[in-house]
mmCIF file of C-alpha atoms in Angstrom:
data_model
loop_
_atom_site.group_PDB
_atom_site.id
_atom_site.type_symbol
_atom_site.label_atom_id
_atom_site.label_comp_id
_atom_site.label_asym_id
_atom_site.label_seq_id
_atom_site.Cartn_x
_atom_site.Cartn_y
_atom_site.Cartn_z
ATOM 1 C CA MET A 262 34.354 -76.521 -21.955
ATOM 2 C CA ARG A 263 31.692 -78.865 -23.342
ATOM 3 C CA SER A 264 32.300 -82.424 -24.388
ATOM 4 C CA ILE A 265 32.893 -83.289 -28.069
ATOM 5 C CA ARG A 266 30.808 -86.462 -28.056
ATOM 6 C CA THR A 267 30.373 -87.532 -31.653
ATOM 7 C CA HIS A 268 26.928 -89.000 -31.352
ATOM 8 C CA GLU A 269 25.239 -85.698 -30.440
ATOM 9 C CA PRO A 270 24.171 -83.580 -33.384
ATOM 10 C CA GLY A 271 24.344 -80.475 -31.234
ATOM 11 C CA GLY A 272 27.845 -81.211 -29.961
ATOM 12 C CA ALA A 273 30.951 -79.007 -30.194
ATOM 13 C CA TYR A 274 31.592 -79.706 -33.847
ATOM 14 C CA GLY A 275 28.076 -78.767 -34.799
ATOM 15 C CA LYS A 276 28.212 -75.525 -32.830
ATOM 16 C CA VAL A 277 31.595 -74.495 -34.218
ATOM 17 C CA ALA A 278 30.535 -75.300 -37.758
ATOM 18 C CA ALA A 279 27.449 -73.149 -37.238
ATOM 19 C CA VAL A 280 29.557 -70.299 -36.044
ATOM 20 C CA ILE A 281 31.966 -70.522 -38.934
ATOM 21 C CA SER A 282 29.131 -70.703 -41.458
ATOM 22 C CA GLY A 283 27.539 -67.650 -40.006
ATOM 23 C CA GLY A 284 24.415 -69.444 -38.941
ATOM 24 C CA SER A 285 24.869 -68.861 -35.214
ATOM 25 C CA CYS A 286 24.436 -65.744 -33.141
ATOM 26 C CA VAL A 287 26.872 -64.098 -30.717
ATOM 27 C CA VAL A 288 25.221 -65.977 -27.850
ATOM 28 C CA GLU A 289 26.165 -69.275 -29.410
ATOM 29 C CA ILE A 290 29.758 -68.159 -29.820
ATOM 30 C CA ILE A 291 29.854 -67.217 -26.141
ATOM 31 C CA LYS A 292 28.303 -70.520 -25.155
ATOM 32 C CA SER A 293 30.817 -72.394 -27.267
ATOM 33 C CA GLY A 294 33.679 -70.587 -25.588
ATOM 34 C CA GLY A 295 32.604 -71.796 -22.128
ATOM 35 C CA TRP A 296 32.383 -69.984 -18.778
ATOM 36 C CA LEU A 297 35.701 -68.104 -19.194
ATOM 37 C CA MET A 298 34.023 -66.045 -21.881
ATOM 38 C CA LEU A 299 32.124 -64.264 -19.094
ATOM 39 C CA PRO A 300 35.177 -62.564 -17.467
ATOM 40 C CA ILE A 301 36.474 -61.698 -20.941
ATOM 41 C CA ILE A 302 33.210 -60.052 -21.781
ATOM 42 C CA LEU A 303 33.170 -58.258 -18.391
ATOM 43 C CA CYS A 304 36.672 -56.948 -19.105
ATOM 44 C CA SER A 305 35.561 -55.716 -22.522
ATOM 45 C CA ILE A 306 32.644 -53.810 -21.032
ATOM 46 C CA VAL A 307 34.887 -52.146 -18.412
ATOM 47 C CA ALA A 308 37.508 -51.328 -21.072
ATOM 48 C CA ILE A 309 34.866 -49.652 -23.297
ATOM 49 C CA ALA A 310 33.503 -47.634 -20.407
ATOM 50 C CA ILE A 311 37.052 -46.419 -19.423
ATOM 51 C CA ILE A 312 37.923 -45.571 -23.070
ATOM 52 C CA ILE A 313 34.813 -43.455 -23.541
ATOM 53 C CA GLU A 314 35.290 -41.684 -20.179
ATOM 54 C CA ARG A 315 38.997 -40.955 -20.817
ATOM 55 C CA PHE A 316 38.333 -39.669 -24.305
ATOM 56 C CA TRP A 317 35.969 -37.121 -22.756
ATOM 57 C CA THR A 318 38.125 -36.305 -19.778
ATOM 58 C CA LEU A 319 41.548 -36.037 -21.473
ATOM 59 C CA SER A 320 40.547 -33.489 -24.113
ATOM 60 C CA ALA A 321 43.014 -30.593 -24.409
ATOM 61 C CA ALA A 322 40.133 -28.063 -24.426
ATOM 62 C CA ARG A 323 38.958 -29.394 -21.068
ATOM 63 C CA ILE A 324 42.341 -29.782 -19.350
ATOM 64 C CA SER A 325 44.105 -26.719 -20.593
ATOM 65 C CA PRO A 326 41.880 -24.168 -22.278
ATOM 66 C CA ARG A 327 43.783 -21.763 -24.522
ATOM 67 C CA TYR A 328 42.315 -18.638 -23.013
ATOM 68 C CA THR A 329 42.984 -19.418 -19.369
ATOM 69 C CA LEU A 330 46.414 -17.893 -18.858
ATOM 70 C CA GLY A 331 45.562 -14.799 -20.926
ATOM 71 C CA GLN A 332 42.436 -14.276 -18.795
ATOM 72 C CA VAL A 333 44.420 -14.587 -15.539
ATOM 73 C CA TRP A 334 47.007 -12.088 -16.783
ATOM 74 C CA THR A 335 44.230 -9.617 -17.744
ATOM 75 C CA TRP A 336 42.819 -9.860 -14.185
ATOM 76 C CA ILE A 337 46.235 -9.261 -12.701
ATOM 77 C CA LYS A 338 46.914 -6.216 -14.957
ATOM 78 C CA ASN A 339 43.483 -4.725 -14.237
ATOM 79 C CA ASN A 340 43.815 -5.451 -10.492
ATOM 80 C CA GLU A 341 40.700 -7.643 -10.629
ATOM 81 C CA LEU A 342 42.174 -10.765 -9.074
ATOM 82 C CA ASN A 343 40.282 -11.493 -5.889
ATOM 83 C CA ALA A 344 38.920 -14.509 -3.973
ATOM 84 C CA ALA A 345 35.891 -14.805 -6.273
ATOM 85 C CA ARG A 346 38.077 -14.818 -9.412
ATOM 86 C CA LEU A 347 40.405 -17.409 -7.869
ATOM 87 C CA ARG A 348 37.454 -19.684 -7.065
ATOM 88 C CA GLU A 349 36.167 -19.258 -10.595
ATOM 89 C CA LEU A 350 39.602 -20.070 -11.930
ATOM 90 C CA ARG A 351 40.014 -23.091 -9.707
ATOM 91 C CA LEU A 352 36.661 -24.618 -10.840
ATOM 92 C CA ALA A 353 37.087 -23.819 -14.511
ATOM 93 C CA SER A 354 39.727 -26.443 -15.489
ATOM 94 C CA PRO A 355 42.678 -28.461 -14.189
ATOM 95 C CA LEU A 356 44.997 -25.756 -15.588
ATOM 96 C CA GLY A 357 42.995 -23.168 -13.651
ATOM 97 C CA GLN A 358 43.314 -25.303 -10.531
ATOM 98 C CA ILE A 359 47.110 -25.264 -10.828
ATOM 99 C CA LEU A 360 47.354 -21.583 -11.594
ATOM 100 C CA ALA A 361 45.005 -20.663 -8.715
ATOM 101 C CA ALA A 362 47.197 -22.642 -6.301
ATOM 102 C CA GLY A 363 50.216 -20.696 -7.448
ATOM 103 C CA LEU A 364 48.486 -17.333 -7.326
ATOM 104 C CA VAL A 365 47.389 -17.828 -3.745
ATOM 105 C CA ASN A 366 50.993 -18.129 -2.637
ATOM 106 C CA SER A 367 52.594 -15.801 -5.184
ATOM 107 C CA LYS A 368 53.109 -13.056 -2.535
ATOM 108 C CA TYR A 369 55.546 -15.349 -0.686
ATOM 109 C CA GLY A 370 58.027 -15.441 -3.522
ATOM 110 C CA ARG A 371 58.921 -17.556 -6.474
ATOM 111 C CA ALA A 372 59.916 -20.677 -4.504
ATOM 112 C CA ALA A 373 56.657 -20.768 -2.517
ATOM 113 C CA MET A 374 54.662 -20.235 -5.719
ATOM 114 C CA THR A 375 56.511 -23.040 -7.491
ATOM 115 C CA VAL A 376 55.979 -25.508 -4.633
ATOM 116 C CA SER A 377 52.269 -24.754 -4.611
ATOM 117 C CA ILE A 378 52.014 -25.239 -8.342
ATOM 118 C CA GLU A 379 53.852 -28.603 -8.085
ATOM 119 C CA GLN A 380 51.561 -29.817 -5.334
ATOM 120 C CA ALA A 381 48.400 -28.897 -7.284
ATOM 121 C CA ALA A 382 49.873 -30.396 -10.431
ATOM 122 C CA SER A 383 50.512 -33.714 -8.763
ATOM 123 C CA GLN A 384 46.854 -34.041 -7.913
ATOM 124 C CA VAL A 385 45.853 -33.030 -11.427
ATOM 125 C CA ILE A 386 48.191 -35.561 -12.983
ATOM 126 C CA HIS A 387 46.826 -38.252 -10.642
ATOM 127 C CA ASP A 388 43.291 -37.451 -11.844
ATOM 128 C CA MET A 389 44.398 -37.541 -15.519
ATOM 129 C CA GLU A 390 45.928 -40.986 -14.989
ATOM 130 C CA ARG A 391 42.818 -42.368 -13.287
ATOM 131 C CA TYR A 392 41.671 -45.798 -14.594
ATOM 132 C CA LEU A 393 44.707 -46.072 -16.952
ATOM 133 C CA ASN A 394 46.241 -48.770 -14.715
ATOM 134 C CA THR A 395 42.989 -50.680 -14.885
ATOM 135 C CA LEU A 396 43.056 -50.393 -18.690
ATOM 136 C CA GLY A 397 46.570 -51.721 -18.745
ATOM 137 C CA ILE A 398 45.628 -54.634 -16.470
ATOM 138 C CA ILE A 399 42.742 -55.561 -18.772
ATOM 139 C CA ALA A 400 45.077 -55.536 -21.799
ATOM 140 C CA ALA A 401 47.432 -57.871 -19.913
ATOM 141 C CA ILE A 402 44.994 -60.395 -18.383
ATOM 142 C CA THR A 403 42.455 -60.939 -21.189
ATOM 143 C CA PRO A 404 44.918 -62.947 -23.415
ATOM 144 C CA LEU A 405 45.734 -65.069 -20.369
ATOM 145 C CA LEU A 406 42.078 -65.690 -19.654
ATOM 146 C CA GLY A 407 41.669 -66.709 -23.297
ATOM 147 C CA LEU A 408 44.678 -69.018 -23.109
ATOM 148 C CA LEU A 409 43.372 -70.570 -19.929
ATOM 149 C CA GLY A 410 40.104 -71.254 -21.652
ATOM 150 C CA THR A 411 41.971 -72.853 -24.569
ATOM 151 C CA VAL A 412 44.021 -75.039 -22.244
ATOM 152 C CA LEU A 413 40.973 -76.237 -20.385
ATOM 153 C CA GLY A 414 39.261 -76.957 -23.714
ATOM 154 C CA MET A 415 42.228 -78.939 -24.977
ATOM 155 C CA ILE A 416 42.174 -80.953 -21.791
ATOM 156 C CA ASP A 417 38.598 -81.842 -22.583
ATOM 157 C CA VAL A 418 39.498 -82.691 -26.218
ATOM 158 C CA PHE A 419 42.270 -85.091 -25.158
ATOM 159 C CA THR A 420 40.066 -86.591 -22.475
ATOM 160 C CA GLU A 421 37.557 -87.489 -25.189
ATOM 161 C CA ILE A 422 40.309 -88.888 -27.359
ATOM 162 C CA MET A 423 41.358 -91.161 -24.516
ATOM 163 C CA ILE A 424 37.788 -92.342 -24.111
ATOM 164 C CA GLN A 425 36.618 -92.590 -27.731
ATOM 165 C CA GLY A 426 39.837 -92.687 -29.750
ATOM 166 C CA THR A 427 40.672 -90.641 -32.786
ATOM 167 C CA GLY A 428 38.244 -92.258 -35.251
ATOM 168 C CA ASN A 429 36.179 -89.137 -35.807
ATOM 169 C CA ALA A 430 38.400 -86.397 -37.230
ATOM 170 C CA ASN A 431 35.490 -83.991 -37.617
ATOM 171 C CA ALA A 432 34.673 -84.102 -33.903
ATOM 172 C CA LEU A 433 38.349 -83.665 -33.020
ATOM 173 C CA ALA A 434 38.651 -80.602 -35.275
ATOM 174 C CA GLY A 435 35.444 -79.143 -33.843
ATOM 175 C CA GLY A 436 36.641 -79.622 -30.229
ATOM 176 C CA ILE A 437 39.954 -77.862 -31.014
ATOM 177 C CA SER A 438 38.093 -75.002 -32.752
ATOM 178 C CA GLN A 439 35.862 -74.624 -29.730
ATOM 179 C CA ALA A 440 38.853 -74.543 -27.434
ATOM 180 C CA LEU A 441 40.423 -71.710 -29.470
ATOM 181 C CA ILE A 442 37.404 -69.391 -29.229
ATOM 182 C CA THR A 443 38.454 -68.005 -25.842
ATOM 183 C CA THR A 444 41.936 -67.236 -27.065
ATOM 184 C CA ALA A 445 40.493 -65.346 -30.019
ATOM 185 C CA ALA A 446 38.103 -63.495 -27.781
ATOM 186 C CA GLY A 447 40.862 -62.559 -25.308
ATOM 187 C CA LEU A 448 43.017 -61.120 -28.095
ATOM 188 C CA CYS A 449 40.148 -59.259 -29.605
ATOM 189 C CA VAL A 450 39.736 -57.433 -26.267
ATOM 190 C CA ALA A 451 43.420 -57.085 -25.414
ATOM 191 C CA ILE A 452 44.779 -55.589 -28.693
ATOM 192 C CA PRO A 453 42.506 -52.509 -28.917
ATOM 193 C CA THR A 454 42.635 -52.051 -25.137
ATOM 194 C CA TYR A 455 46.439 -51.965 -25.250
ATOM 195 C CA MET A 456 46.400 -49.456 -28.110
ATOM 196 C CA PHE A 457 44.032 -47.082 -26.272
ATOM 197 C CA HIS A 458 46.141 -47.447 -23.087
ATOM 198 C CA ARG A 459 49.294 -46.339 -24.867
ATOM 199 C CA LEU A 460 47.344 -43.559 -26.652
ATOM 200 C CA PHE A 461 46.018 -42.183 -23.336
ATOM 201 C CA MET A 462 49.447 -42.420 -21.645
ATOM 202 C CA ARG A 463 50.924 -40.392 -24.500
ATOM 203 C CA ARG A 464 48.095 -37.865 -24.294
ATOM 204 C CA VAL A 465 48.673 -37.428 -20.559
ATOM 205 C CA ASP A 466 52.385 -36.785 -21.192
ATOM 206 C CA THR A 467 51.488 -34.171 -23.787
ATOM 207 C CA LEU A 468 48.955 -32.469 -21.489
ATOM 208 C CA VAL A 469 51.388 -32.474 -18.502
ATOM 209 C CA LEU A 470 54.019 -30.768 -20.665
ATOM 210 C CA ASN A 471 51.540 -28.092 -21.696
ATOM 211 C CA LEU A 472 50.451 -27.508 -18.061
ATOM 212 C CA GLU A 473 54.050 -27.119 -17.083
ATOM 213 C CA GLN A 474 54.741 -24.591 -19.800
ATOM 214 C CA GLU A 475 51.701 -22.516 -18.889
ATOM 215 C CA SER A 476 52.613 -22.555 -15.205
ATOM 216 C CA ILE A 477 56.198 -21.468 -15.934
ATOM 217 C CA LYS A 478 54.914 -18.544 -17.982
ATOM 218 C CA LEU A 479 52.847 -17.288 -15.020
ATOM 219 C CA VAL A 480 55.720 -17.743 -12.536
ATOM 220 C CA ASP A 481 58.072 -15.893 -14.831
ATOM 221 C CA ALA A 482 55.563 -13.126 -15.351
ATOM 222 C CA LEU A 483 55.190 -12.492 -11.636
ATOM 223 C CA HIS A 484 58.695 -13.252 -10.366
ATOM 224 C CA SER A 485 61.167 -12.461 -13.150
ATOM 225 C CA ASP A 486 63.250 -9.547 -14.159
ATOM 226 C CA ARG A 487 62.422 -10.276 -17.760
ATOM 227 C CA ARG A 488 59.420 -8.231 -19.059
ATOM 228 C CA VAL A 489 56.623 -10.566 -20.166
ATOM 229 C CA GLU A 490 54.012 -9.191 -22.506
ATOM 230 C CA VAL A 491 50.290 -10.035 -22.344
ATOM 231 C CA LYS A 492 50.454 -11.579 -25.853
ATOM 232 C CA GLU A 493 53.227 -13.898 -24.783
ATOM 233 C CA ILE A 494 51.274 -14.953 -21.760
ATOM 234 C CA GLY A 495 48.202 -15.693 -23.798
ATOM 235 C CA ASN A 496 49.974 -18.008 -26.207
ATOM 236 C CA PRO A 497 49.329 -21.740 -25.763
#
């Protein structure tokens, strides 16, 4: 944190006053916050990149297309399920990857098919949860980085008070305001990051439930005494 020397027109008070009055740019705000603003900004960039990527990746249409199970059942009924179809299914979507794993081992019975589906599903779930831990870590550490910046800034403020005394209230207020910039920045990053982290975790839970339901439909259709109609298979 910078010193709050009262005799310098461009000191902390002047910078903070310029920020508050709207006369300063974002660069000046970052400079006023000190070097700890850099890791906070880096965390914000990483968080934005993860949020955009996860929004694209965790769409229901991409993970579990509505038509997939109905198409598989049509191939089975028409005796068109072969290696080429399985490869096409596996590459089409995460749901297709799970169903293809089960179909490969369906001839060995319900238990073998279920185990294959569970193994493929574990990999799919791992992929869906990718980067979410990083998002949670960013939400947790950015307020701490901001608080650390504030603590260091307050140390500077009280050091100046020891040297110069408390005669200049404006300089003292400016130094405290400068010290609080990092805390505000850390919270501005942490709050939306935490919200998106919880949103994505909930979305993953919903998608996993849907994948499980679709897989159970296929297992029941191939290894169950209950007659399953094509319309029932095709329902999401």
